[in-house]
Each structure stands twice: as structure tokens, then as C-alpha cells.
CSV table of N, CA and C in Angstrom, one decimal:
chain,number,residue,atom,x,y,z
A,1,MET,N,24.2,16.8,-5.2
A,1,MET,CA,24.3,16.1,-3.9
A,1,MET,C,22.9,15.7,-3.5
A,2,ASN,N,22.7,14.5,-3.0
A,2,ASN,CA,21.4,14.1,-2.6
A,2,ASN,C,21.0,14.6,-1.2
A,3,SER,N,19.8,14.5,-0.8
A,3,SER,CA,19.3,15.1,0.4
A,3,SER,C,20.0,14.5,1.6
A,4,GLY,N,20.3,13.2,1.6
A,4,GLY,CA,21.0,12.6,2.7
A,4,GLY,C,22.4,13.2,3.0
A,5,GLY,N,23.1,13.5,1.9
A,5,GLY,CA,24.4,14.1,2.0
A,5,GLY,C,24.3,15.6,2.5
A,6,ARG,N,23.3,16.3,2.1
A,6,ARG,CA,23.1,17.7,2.6
A,6,ARG,C,22.8,17.6,4.1
A,7,ARG,N,22.0,16.7,4.5
A,7,ARG,CA,21.7,16.6,5.9
A,7,ARG,C,22.9,16.3,6.8
A,8,ARG,N,23.7,15.4,6.3
A,8,ARG,CA,24.9,15.0,7.0
A,8,ARG,C,25.9,16.2,7.1
A,9,ARG,N,26.1,16.9,6.0
A,9,ARG,CA,27.0,18.1,6.0
A,9,ARG,C,26.4,19.2,6.9
A,10,SER,N,25.1,19.4,6.9
A,10,SER,CA,24.5,20.4,7.8
A,10,SER,C,24.7,20.0,9.2
A,11,LEU,N,24.6,18.7,9.5
A,11,LEU,CA,24.8,18.2,10.9
A,11,LEU,C,26.3,18.5,11.3
A,12,TRP,N,27.2,18.2,10.4
A,12,TRP,CA,28.6,18.5,10.8
A,12,TRP,C,28.9,20.0,10.9
A,13,ILE,N,28.2,20.8,10.3
A,13,ILE,CA,28.4,22.2,10.5
A,13,ILE,C,27.6,22.7,11.7
A,14,ALA,N,26.4,22.2,12.0
A,14,ALA,CA,25.6,22.7,13.1
A,14,ALA,C,26.2,22.2,14.4
A,15,LEU,N,26.8,21.0,14.5
A,15,LEU,CA,27.3,20.5,15.7
A,15,LEU,C,28.4,21.3,16.3
A,16,PRO,N,29.5,21.7,15.6
A,16,PRO,CA,30.5,22.6,16.2
A,16,PRO,C,30.0,24.0,16.5
A,17,VAL,N,29.1,24.5,15.7
A,17,VAL,CA,28.5,25.8,16.1
A,17,VAL,C,27.7,25.7,17.4
A,18,ALA,N,27.0,24.6,17.6
A,18,ALA,CA,26.2,24.5,18.8
A,18,ALA,C,27.2,24.3,20.0
A,19,VAL,N,28.3,23.6,19.9
A,19,VAL,CA,29.2,23.4,21.0
A,19,VAL,C,29.9,24.7,21.3
A,20,VAL,N,30.3,25.5,20.3
A,20,VAL,CA,30.9,26.8,20.6
A,20,VAL,C,29.8,27.7,21.3
A,21,ALA,N,28.6,27.7,20.8
A,21,ALA,CA,27.6,28.6,21.4
A,21,ALA,C,27.3,28.1,22.9
A,22,ALA,N,27.3,26.9,23.2
A,22,ALA,CA,27.1,26.4,24.5
A,22,ALA,C,28.3,26.8,25.4
A,23,LEU,N,29.5,26.7,24.9
A,23,LEU,CA,30.7,27.1,25.7
A,23,LEU,C,30.6,28.6,26.0
A,24,LEU,N,30.2,29.4,25.0
A,24,LEU,CA,30.1,30.8,25.2
A,24,LEU,C,29.1,31.2,26.3
A,25,VAL,N,27.9,30.5,26.3
A,25,VAL,CA,26.9,30.7,27.3
A,25,VAL,C,27.5,30.4,28.7
A,26,VAL,N,28.2,29.2,28.8
A,26,VAL,CA,28.8,28.8,30.1
A,26,VAL,C,29.8,29.9,30.6
A,27,VAL,N,30.7,30.4,29.7
A,27,VAL,CA,31.7,31.4,30.1
A,27,VAL,C,31.0,32.6,30.6
A,28,LEU,N,30.0,33.1,29.8
A,28,LEU,CA,29.4,34.4,30.2
A,28,LEU,C,28.5,34.3,31.4
A,29,ALA,N,28.0,33.1,31.7
A,29,ALA,CA,27.1,32.9,32.8
A,29,ALA,C,27.9,32.8,34.1
A,30,THR,N,29.1,32.3,34.0
A,30,THR,CA,29.9,32.0,35.2
A,30,THR,C,31.0,33.1,35.6
A,31,ARG,N,31.2,34.1,34.7
A,31,ARG,CA,32.2,35.1,35.0
A,31,ARG,C,31.6,36.2,35.8
A,32,ASP,N,32.5,37.0,36.5
A,32,ASP,CA,32.0,38.2,37.2
A,32,ASP,C,31.6,39.2,36.1
A,33,SER,N,30.6,40.0,36.5
A,33,SER,CA,30.2,41.0,35.5
A,33,SER,C,31.3,42.0,35.3
A,34,ALA,N,31.2,42.6,34.1
A,34,ALA,CA,32.3,43.6,33.8
A,34,ALA,C,32.2,44.8,34.7
A,35,LEU,N,31.0,45.2,35.2
A,35,LEU,CA,31.0,46.3,36.1
A,35,LEU,C,31.6,46.0,37.4
A,36,ASP,N,31.4,44.7,37.9
A,36,ASP,CA,32.1,44.3,39.2
A,36,ASP,C,33.6,44.4,39.1
A,37,ARG,N,34.1,43.9,37.9
A,37,ARG,CA,35.6,43.9,37.8
A,37,ARG,C,36.1,45.3,37.6
A,38,ARG,N,35.4,46.1,36.9
A,38,ARG,CA,35.8,47.5,36.7
A,38,ARG,C,35.8,48.3,38.0
A,39,ALA,N,34.8,48.0,38.9
A,39,ALA,CA,34.7,48.7,40.1
A,39,ALA,C,35.7,48.2,41.2
A,40,SER,N,36.5,47.2,40.9
A,40,SER,CA,37.5,46.8,41.9
A,40,SER,C,38.7,47.8,41.7
A,41,SER,N,39.4,47.8,42.8
A,41,SER,CA,40.6,48.7,42.8
A,41,SER,C,41.6,48.2,43.8
A,42,PRO,N,42.9,48.3,43.5
A,42,PRO,CA,43.9,47.9,44.4
A,42,PRO,C,43.9,48.8,45.7
A,43,ILE,N,43.3,50.0,45.6
A,43,ILE,CA,43.3,50.8,46.8
A,43,ILE,C,42.2,50.5,47.8
A,44,LEU,N,41.2,49.7,47.4
A,44,LEU,CA,40.1,49.4,48.3
A,44,LEU,C,40.7,48.6,49.4
A,45,GLY,N,40.3,49.0,50.6
A,45,GLY,CA,40.8,48.3,51.8
A,45,GLY,C,42.0,48.9,52.4
A,46,GLY,N,42.7,49.8,51.7
A,46,GLY,CA,43.9,50.5,52.2
A,46,GLY,C,43.6,51.9,52.5
A,47,LEU,N,44.6,52.5,53.1
A,47,LEU,CA,44.5,54.0,53.4
A,47,LEU,C,44.3,54.8,52.2
A,48,ALA,N,43.5,55.8,52.3
A,48,ALA,CA,43.3,56.6,51.1
A,48,ALA,C,44.5,57.3,50.6
A,49,PRO,N,44.8,57.3,49.3
A,49,PRO,CA,45.9,58.1,48.8
A,49,PRO,C,45.7,59.5,49.1
A,50,PRO,N,46.8,60.3,49.1
A,50,PRO,CA,46.6,61.7,49.4
A,50,PRO,C,45.8,62.5,48.4
A,51,VAL,N,45.0,63.4,48.9
A,51,VAL,CA,44.4,64.4,48.0
A,51,VAL,C,44.8,65.7,48.7
A,52,VAL,N,45.8,66.4,48.1
A,52,VAL,CA,46.4,67.6,48.7
A,52,VAL,C,46.6,68.6,47.6
A,53,GLY,N,46.2,69.8,47.8
A,53,GLY,CA,46.4,70.8,46.8
A,53,GLY,C,45.6,72.1,47.1
A,54,MET,N,45.5,72.9,46.1
A,54,MET,CA,44.7,74.2,46.2
A,54,MET,C,43.4,74.0,45.6
A,55,THR,N,42.4,74.5,46.2
A,55,THR,CA,41.0,74.4,45.7
A,55,THR,C,40.8,75.6,44.7
A,56,VAL,N,39.7,75.5,43.9
A,56,VAL,CA,39.4,76.6,43.0
A,56,VAL,C,39.1,77.9,43.7
A,57,ALA,N,38.8,77.8,45.0
A,57,ALA,CA,38.5,79.0,45.8
A,57,ALA,C,39.8,79.5,46.4
A,58,GLY,N,41.0,78.9,46.1
A,58,GLY,CA,42.3,79.4,46.5
A,58,GLY,C,42.7,79.0,47.9
A,59,GLU,N,42.0,78.0,48.5
A,59,GLU,CA,42.3,77.5,49.8
A,59,GLU,C,43.1,76.2,49.7
A,60,THR,N,43.9,75.9,50.7
A,60,THR,CA,44.6,74.6,50.7
A,60,THR,C,43.7,73.5,51.2
A,61,PHE,N,43.9,72.3,50.7
A,61,PHE,CA,43.1,71.2,51.1
A,61,PHE,C,44.0,70.0,51.3
A,62,ASP,N,43.7,69.2,52.4
A,62,ASP,CA,44.4,68.0,52.7
A,62,ASP,C,43.3,67.0,53.2
A,63,LEU,N,43.1,65.9,52.5
A,63,LEU,CA,42.1,64.9,52.8
A,63,LEU,C,42.4,64.4,54.3
A,64,ASP,N,43.6,64.3,54.7
A,64,ASP,CA,43.9,63.8,56.1
A,64,ASP,C,43.2,64.7,57.1
A,65,ASP,N,43.0,65.9,56.8
A,65,ASP,CA,42.3,66.8,57.8
A,65,ASP,C,40.9,66.4,58.1
A,66,TRP,N,40.3,65.6,57.2
A,66,TRP,CA,38.9,65.2,57.4
A,66,TRP,C,38.7,63.8,58.0
A,67,ARG,N,39.8,63.2,58.6
A,67,ARG,CA,39.7,61.9,59.2
A,67,ARG,C,38.6,62.1,60.3
A,68,GLY,N,37.9,61.0,60.6
A,68,GLY,CA,36.9,60.9,61.6
A,68,GLY,C,35.5,61.1,61.0
A,69,ARG,N,35.4,61.3,59.7
A,69,ARG,CA,34.1,61.4,59.1
A,69,ARG,C,34.2,60.7,57.7
A,70,TRP,N,33.0,60.3,57.2
A,70,TRP,CA,33.0,59.7,55.8
A,70,TRP,C,33.3,60.8,54.8
A,71,VAL,N,34.0,60.5,53.8
A,71,VAL,CA,34.4,61.4,52.7
A,71,VAL,C,34.2,60.8,51.4
A,72,VAL,N,33.4,61.5,50.5
A,72,VAL,CA,33.2,61.1,49.1
A,72,VAL,C,34.3,61.8,48.3
A,73,VAL,N,35.2,61.1,47.7
A,73,VAL,CA,36.2,61.7,46.8
A,73,VAL,C,35.7,61.5,45.4
A,74,ASN,N,35.3,62.6,44.8
A,74,ASN,CA,34.6,62.6,43.5
A,74,ASN,C,35.5,63.2,42.4
A,75,PHE,N,35.9,62.4,41.4
A,75,PHE,CA,36.7,63.0,40.3
A,75,PHE,C,35.7,63.3,39.2
A,76,PHE,N,35.8,64.5,38.7
A,76,PHE,CA,34.8,65.0,37.7
A,76,PHE,C,35.4,66.0,36.7
A,77,GLN,N,34.6,66.3,35.7
A,77,GLN,CA,35.0,67.3,34.7
A,77,GLN,C,33.7,68.1,34.4
A,78,SER,N,33.8,69.4,34.2
A,78,SER,CA,32.7,70.2,34.1
A,78,SER,C,31.9,70.0,32.8
A,79,THR,N,32.5,69.4,31.8
A,79,THR,CA,31.8,69.2,30.5
A,79,THR,C,31.3,67.7,30.3
A,80,CYS,N,31.6,66.9,31.3
A,80,CYS,CA,31.3,65.5,31.3
A,80,CYS,C,29.8,65.3,31.6
A,81,VAL,N,29.0,64.8,30.6
A,81,VAL,CA,27.5,64.7,30.8
A,81,VAL,C,27.2,63.8,32.0
A,82,PRO,N,27.7,62.7,32.2
A,82,PRO,CA,27.4,61.9,33.5
A,82,PRO,C,27.7,62.7,34.7
A,83,CYS,N,28.8,63.5,34.7
A,83,CYS,CA,29.2,64.4,35.8
A,83,CYS,C,28.1,65.4,36.1
A,84,ILE,N,27.6,66.0,35.0
A,84,ILE,CA,26.6,67.0,35.1
A,84,ILE,C,25.3,66.4,35.7
A,85,MET,N,25.0,65.2,35.2
A,85,MET,CA,23.8,64.5,35.7
A,85,MET,C,23.9,64.0,37.1
A,86,GLU,N,25.1,63.7,37.6
A,86,GLU,CA,25.2,63.3,39.0
A,86,GLU,C,25.3,64.4,40.0
A,87,HIS,N,25.6,65.6,39.5
A,87,HIS,CA,25.9,66.7,40.4
A,87,HIS,C,24.7,67.1,41.4
A,88,PRO,N,23.5,67.1,40.9
A,88,PRO,CA,22.4,67.4,41.9
A,88,PRO,C,22.4,66.3,43.0
A,89,GLU,N,22.8,65.1,42.7
A,89,GLU,CA,22.8,64.1,43.8
A,89,GLU,C,23.9,64.4,44.8
A,90,LEU,N,25.0,64.9,44.3
A,90,LEU,CA,26.1,65.3,45.3
A,90,LEU,C,25.6,66.5,46.1
A,91,VAL,N,24.9,67.4,45.5
A,91,VAL,CA,24.4,68.6,46.2
A,91,VAL,C,23.4,68.1,47.3
A,92,GLU,N,22.6,67.1,47.0
A,92,GLU,CA,21.6,66.6,47.9
A,92,GLU,C,22.3,65.9,49.1
A,93,PHE,N,23.4,65.1,48.7
A,93,PHE,CA,24.1,64.4,49.8
A,93,PHE,C,24.8,65.4,50.7
A,94,ASP,N,25.4,66.4,50.1
A,94,ASP,CA,26.0,67.4,50.9
A,94,ASP,C,25.0,68.1,51.9
A,95,LYS,N,23.9,68.4,51.3
A,95,LYS,CA,22.8,69.1,52.1
A,95,LYS,C,22.4,68.2,53.3
A,96,ARG,N,22.2,66.9,53.0
A,96,ARG,CA,21.8,66.0,54.1
A,96,ARG,C,22.9,65.9,55.2
A,97,HIS,N,24.1,66.0,54.9
A,97,HIS,CA,25.2,65.8,55.9
A,97,HIS,C,25.9,67.0,56.4
A,98,SER,N,25.7,68.1,55.8
A,98,SER,CA,26.5,69.3,56.2
A,98,SER,C,26.3,69.7,57.6
A,99,ALA,N,25.0,69.7,58.1
A,99,ALA,CA,24.7,70.2,59.4
A,99,ALA,C,25.4,69.3,60.5
A,100,ALA,N,25.3,68.0,60.3
A,100,ALA,CA,25.8,67.0,61.2
A,100,ALA,C,27.4,66.9,61.1
A,101,GLY,N,27.9,67.2,59.9
A,101,GLY,CA,29.3,67.1,59.6
A,101,GLY,C,29.8,65.7,59.6
A,102,ASP,N,28.9,64.7,59.5
A,102,ASP,CA,29.4,63.3,59.6
A,102,ASP,C,29.9,62.7,58.2
A,103,ALA,N,29.6,63.4,57.2
A,103,ALA,CA,30.1,63.0,55.8
A,103,ALA,C,30.3,64.3,55.0
A,104,ARG,N,31.4,64.2,54.2
A,104,ARG,CA,31.7,65.4,53.4
A,104,ARG,C,32.0,64.9,52.0
A,105,ILE,N,32.1,65.9,51.1
A,105,ILE,CA,32.5,65.7,49.7
A,105,ILE,C,33.7,66.5,49.4
A,106,VAL,N,34.6,66.0,48.6
A,106,VAL,CA,35.6,66.8,48.0
A,106,VAL,C,35.6,66.3,46.5
A,107,SER,N,35.6,67.3,45.6
A,107,SER,CA,35.7,67.1,44.2
A,107,SER,C,37.1,67.3,43.8
A,108,VAL,N,37.5,66.5,42.8
A,108,VAL,CA,38.9,66.6,42.3
A,108,VAL,C,38.7,66.8,40.8
A,109,VAL,N,39.3,67.9,40.3
A,109,VAL,CA,39.1,68.3,38.9
A,109,VAL,C,40.0,67.3,38.0
A,110,PHE,N,39.3,66.8,37.0
A,110,PHE,CA,40.0,65.9,36.1
A,110,PHE,C,40.1,66.5,34.7
A,111,ASP,N,41.2,67.0,34.3
A,111,ASP,CA,41.5,67.5,33.0
A,111,ASP,C,40.5,68.6,32.6
A,112,ASP,N,40.5,69.7,33.4
A,112,ASP,CA,39.6,70.8,33.2
A,112,ASP,C,40.3,72.1,33.6
A,113,THR,N,39.7,73.2,33.3
A,113,THR,CA,40.3,74.5,33.7
A,113,THR,C,39.6,75.0,35.0
A,114,VAL,N,40.3,75.8,35.8
A,114,VAL,CA,39.7,76.3,37.0
A,114,VAL,C,38.5,77.2,36.6
A,115,GLU,N,38.6,78.0,35.6
A,115,GLU,CA,37.5,78.9,35.2
A,115,GLU,C,36.3,78.1,34.8
A,116,ASN,N,36.4,77.0,34.1
A,116,ASN,CA,35.3,76.2,33.7
A,116,ASN,C,34.6,75.6,35.0
A,117,VAL,N,35.4,75.1,35.9
A,117,VAL,CA,34.9,74.5,37.2
A,117,VAL,C,34.2,75.6,38.0
A,118,ARG,N,34.8,76.8,38.1
A,118,ARG,CA,34.1,77.8,38.8
A,118,ARG,C,32.7,78.1,38.2
A,119,GLU,N,32.7,78.2,36.9
A,119,GLU,CA,31.4,78.5,36.2
A,119,GLU,C,30.4,77.4,36.5
A,120,PHE,N,30.9,76.1,36.4
A,120,PHE,CA,30.1,75.0,36.7
A,120,PHE,C,29.4,75.0,38.0
A,121,PHE,N,30.2,75.2,39.1
A,121,PHE,CA,29.7,75.3,40.4
A,121,PHE,C,28.8,76.5,40.7
A,122,SER,N,29.1,77.6,40.0
A,122,SER,CA,28.2,78.8,40.1
A,122,SER,C,26.9,78.5,39.5
A,123,ALA,N,26.8,77.7,38.4
A,123,ALA,CA,25.6,77.4,37.7
A,123,ALA,C,24.8,76.3,38.4
A,124,HIS,N,25.5,75.3,38.9
A,124,HIS,CA,24.9,74.1,39.4
A,124,HIS,C,24.9,73.9,40.9
A,125,GLY,N,25.5,74.8,41.6
A,125,GLY,CA,25.5,74.7,43.1
A,125,GLY,C,26.6,73.8,43.6
A,126,GLY,N,26.7,73.7,44.9
A,126,GLY,CA,27.7,72.8,45.5
A,126,GLY,C,28.6,73.7,46.3
A,127,ASP,N,28.7,73.4,47.6
A,127,ASP,CA,29.6,74.2,48.5
A,127,ASP,C,30.5,73.3,49.3
A,128,TRP,N,31.4,72.7,48.5
A,128,TRP,CA,32.4,71.8,49.1
A,128,TRP,C,33.7,72.1,48.4
A,129,PRO,N,34.9,71.7,49.0
A,129,PRO,CA,36.1,71.9,48.3
A,129,PRO,C,36.3,71.2,47.0
A,130,VAL,N,36.9,71.9,46.0
A,130,VAL,CA,37.1,71.4,44.7
A,130,VAL,C,38.6,71.6,44.4
A,131,VAL,N,39.3,70.5,44.5
A,131,VAL,CA,40.8,70.5,44.4
A,131,VAL,C,41.2,70.6,42.9
A,132,ALA,N,42.0,71.6,42.6
A,132,ALA,CA,42.5,71.9,41.2
A,132,ALA,C,43.9,71.5,41.1
A,133,THR,N,44.8,72.2,41.9
A,133,THR,CA,46.2,71.8,41.9
A,133,THR,C,46.4,70.6,42.7
A,134,GLY,N,47.3,69.7,42.2
A,134,GLY,CA,47.5,68.4,42.8
A,134,GLY,C,46.5,67.4,42.4
A,135,ALA,N,45.5,67.8,41.5
A,135,ALA,CA,44.5,66.9,41.0
A,135,ALA,C,45.0,65.7,40.2
A,136,ARG,N,46.0,66.1,39.4
A,136,ARG,CA,46.6,65.0,38.5
A,136,ARG,C,47.2,63.9,39.3
A,137,GLU,N,48.0,64.3,40.3
A,137,GLU,CA,48.6,63.4,41.2
A,137,GLU,C,47.6,62.5,41.9
A,138,ALA,N,46.5,63.1,42.4
A,138,ALA,CA,45.5,62.4,43.1
A,138,ALA,C,44.8,61.4,42.1
A,139,ALA,N,44.6,61.8,40.9
A,139,ALA,CA,43.9,60.9,39.9
A,139,ALA,C,44.8,59.7,39.6
A,140,VAL,N,46.1,59.9,39.5
A,140,VAL,CA,47.0,58.8,39.3
A,140,VAL,C,47.1,57.9,40.5
A,141,ALA,N,47.1,58.5,41.7
A,141,ALA,CA,47.2,57.7,42.9
A,141,ALA,C,45.9,56.8,43.1
A,142,TYR,N,44.8,57.3,42.7
A,142,TYR,CA,43.5,56.6,42.8
A,142,TYR,C,43.3,55.7,41.7
A,143,GLY,N,44.1,55.8,40.6
A,143,GLY,CA,43.9,55.0,39.4
A,143,GLY,C,42.7,55.3,38.6
A,144,VAL,N,42.4,56.6,38.6
A,144,VAL,CA,41.2,57.1,37.8
A,144,VAL,C,41.4,56.9,36.3
A,145,THR,N,40.4,56.3,35.7
A,145,THR,CA,40.5,56.0,34.3
A,145,THR,C,39.5,56.9,33.5
A,146,GLY,N,38.6,57.5,34.1
A,146,GLY,CA,37.6,58.3,33.5
A,146,GLY,C,36.7,58.9,34.5
A,147,VAL,N,35.8,59.8,34.1
A,147,VAL,CA,34.9,60.5,35.0
A,147,VAL,C,33.5,60.3,34.6
A,148,PRO,N,32.6,60.4,35.6
A,148,PRO,CA,32.8,60.5,37.0
A,148,PRO,C,33.3,59.2,37.6
A,149,GLU,N,34.1,59.3,38.6
A,149,GLU,CA,34.5,58.2,39.4
A,149,GLU,C,34.6,58.7,40.8
A,150,SER,N,34.0,57.9,41.7
A,150,SER,CA,34.0,58.3,43.2
A,150,SER,C,34.4,57.2,44.1
A,151,TYR,N,35.0,57.6,45.2
A,151,TYR,CA,35.5,56.7,46.2
A,151,TYR,C,34.9,57.2,47.5
A,152,LEU,N,34.6,56.2,48.4
A,152,LEU,CA,34.2,56.5,49.7
A,152,LEU,C,35.3,56.1,50.7
A,153,VAL,N,35.7,57.1,51.5
A,153,VAL,CA,36.7,56.9,52.5
A,153,VAL,C,36.0,56.9,53.9
A,154,ALA,N,36.3,55.8,54.6
A,154,ALA,CA,35.7,55.7,56.0
A,154,ALA,C,36.3,56.6,56.9
A,155,PRO,N,35.7,56.9,58.1
A,155,PRO,CA,36.3,57.7,59.1
A,155,PRO,C,37.7,57.3,59.5
A,156,SER,N,38.0,56.1,59.4
A,156,SER,CA,39.3,55.6,59.7
A,156,SER,C,40.4,56.0,58.7
A,157,GLY,N,39.9,56.5,57.5
A,157,GLY,CA,40.9,56.8,56.4
A,157,GLY,C,41.0,55.7,55.4
A,158,VAL,N,40.3,54.7,55.5
A,158,VAL,CA,40.4,53.5,54.6
A,158,VAL,C,39.4,53.7,53.5
A,159,VAL,N,39.8,53.4,52.2
A,159,VAL,CA,38.9,53.5,51.1
A,159,VAL,C,38.1,52.2,51.1
A,160,VAL,N,36.8,52.4,51.2
A,160,VAL,CA,35.9,51.2,51.4
A,160,VAL,C,34.9,51.0,50.2
A,161,TRP,N,34.9,51.9,49.2
A,161,TRP,CA,33.9,51.7,48.1
A,161,TRP,C,34.4,52.6,46.9
A,162,LYS,N,34.1,52.1,45.7
A,162,LYS,CA,34.4,52.8,44.5
A,162,LYS,C,33.2,52.7,43.6
A,163,GLN,N,32.9,53.8,42.9
A,163,GLN,CA,31.8,53.8,42.0
A,163,GLN,C,32.3,54.4,40.7
A,164,LEU,N,32.1,53.6,39.6
A,164,LEU,CA,32.3,54.1,38.3
A,164,LEU,C,31.0,54.7,37.7
A,165,GLY,N,31.1,55.9,37.1
A,165,GLY,CA,29.8,56.5,36.7
A,165,GLY,C,29.2,57.3,37.8
A,166,GLY,N,28.0,57.8,37.5
A,166,GLY,CA,27.3,58.7,38.5
A,166,GLY,C,26.9,58.0,39.7
A,167,VAL,N,26.9,58.8,40.8
A,167,VAL,CA,26.4,58.3,42.1
A,167,VAL,C,25.1,59.0,42.4
A,168,THR,N,24.4,58.4,43.4
A,168,THR,CA,23.2,59.0,43.9
A,168,THR,C,23.3,59.3,45.4
A,169,ALA,N,22.6,60.3,45.9
A,169,ALA,CA,22.7,60.5,47.4
A,169,ALA,C,22.2,59.3,48.1
A,170,ASP,N,21.1,58.7,47.7
A,170,ASP,CA,20.6,57.5,48.4
A,170,ASP,C,21.6,56.4,48.3
A,171,GLY,N,22.2,56.2,47.2
A,171,GLY,CA,23.2,55.1,47.0
A,171,GLY,C,24.3,55.3,47.9
A,172,ILE,N,24.9,56.5,48.1
A,172,ILE,CA,26.0,56.7,49.0
A,172,ILE,C,25.5,56.5,50.4
A,173,ASP,N,24.4,57.0,50.8
A,173,ASP,CA,23.8,56.8,52.1
A,173,ASP,C,23.6,55.3,52.4
A,174,ASP,N,23.2,54.6,51.5
A,174,ASP,CA,23.0,53.1,51.7
A,174,ASP,C,24.3,52.4,51.9
A,175,VAL,N,25.3,52.8,51.2
A,175,VAL,CA,26.6,52.2,51.4
A,175,VAL,C,27.1,52.5,52.8
A,176,ILE,N,27.0,53.8,53.2
A,176,ILE,CA,27.4,54.2,54.6
A,176,ILE,C,26.7,53.5,55.6
A,177,ALA,N,25.4,53.3,55.5
A,177,ALA,CA,24.5,52.6,56.4
A,177,ALA,C,24.9,51.2,56.5
A,178,ARG,N,25.2,50.5,55.4
A,178,ARG,CA,25.5,49.1,55.4
A,178,ARG,C,26.9,48.9,56.1
A,179,LEU,N,27.9,49.8,55.7
A,179,LEU,CA,29.2,49.7,56.3
A,179,LEU,C,29.2,50.0,57.8
A,180,SER,N,28.4,51.0,58.2
A,180,SER,CA,28.3,51.4,59.6
A,180,SER,C,27.7,50.3,60.4
A,181,ALA,N,26.8,49.5,59.9
A,181,ALA,CA,26.1,48.4,60.6
A,181,ALA,C,27.0,47.2,60.7
A,182,ALA,N,28.0,47.1,59.8
A,182,ALA,CA,28.8,45.9,59.8
A,182,ALA,C,29.6,45.7,61.1
A,183,PRO,N,29.8,44.5,61.6
A,183,PRO,CA,30.5,44.3,62.8
A,183,PRO,C,32.0,44.6,62.7
């Protein structure tokens, strides 16, 4: 084959490849990010699904009893590395808000044993309710797909925010401040 024929064939191969590449760039540049889509939830903007059950301390818990304050509903597992990494942030958030009582945390056990959870909290701190019985129903109602996964419930009882992956104390406080300032 002569050099003119090779060039022509190369052009016919390169042209469709370039068109496909350009279309891919356009699609990727104009779509919502995967994180934004994953962080959406049909419960956002609606009343918080029930979180009712027994805690690992043997006390009854009902999320509705905490209306009137911000509540972080945190689904976790004691052996989940991102859960372990976010835990000091939850401890810090709880420390910041426990005196004022304006915001609280409830952890919901996700596919774990009560003994493992007790050992986890004993080793890592945290003095908030940890719901063990009724946890599966809560996870289904919230649409939890993995841990850690957290939801912020406004004082009105409406779910206003969802976070996939670990949270930070500053991040939660920023969301509360932004939503509190909204008209």
C-alpha cells in the first residue's frame, strides 16, 4: 500500500475515534457528578422516617422525642474503616452541642453485634444513643446502601441533608449554619 492510501485509511480511523472522544468529553462535562447523584435521596425534604428501638445501653429510643433540635442520624458499623475514621468528628460535634442541647447524634447499628458496638464506643468514646434493635428497619426506611451514611434532621423533623461517607464536625456545623440562615 502506498503512503497516500495509508494516510487516507488512518484518517478514516482517526475521525470516528475523535468524534467518540469529543462526545464522551461533552457527556462527562455536562452531567451531575456521581457524588451528587448518590447523595440524593427520596426522603430529603420529607419527615424523617422512624428510628425506634432499643439502644446498646438497654434504653428505648424514639427519634420523634428529639423534635425541636437538629439530629444527626448516623448509620455505622464498628469494623468499617471510614466509620472509625469519622468517629472522632462525631465525638467533637457532640461535645460542641451537648451543653446547649441544640443538636444531637443518634447512631444506628448497621449489620453488627451489640458486643462489638459496646467495645467500639468504650474504646473510641461517644456518649449518645446507639440504636441496635429496630436498626434494620431504620436502614431500610432511610435507604441506606452502605456505611457510614448520615442524615441531618431539622428541628421540624424534616430530613434536610444526606452524607455518604465520613462526616466532619465542621462540615455538619456548616450545613446547620447555612440552613439556619436560609429564609
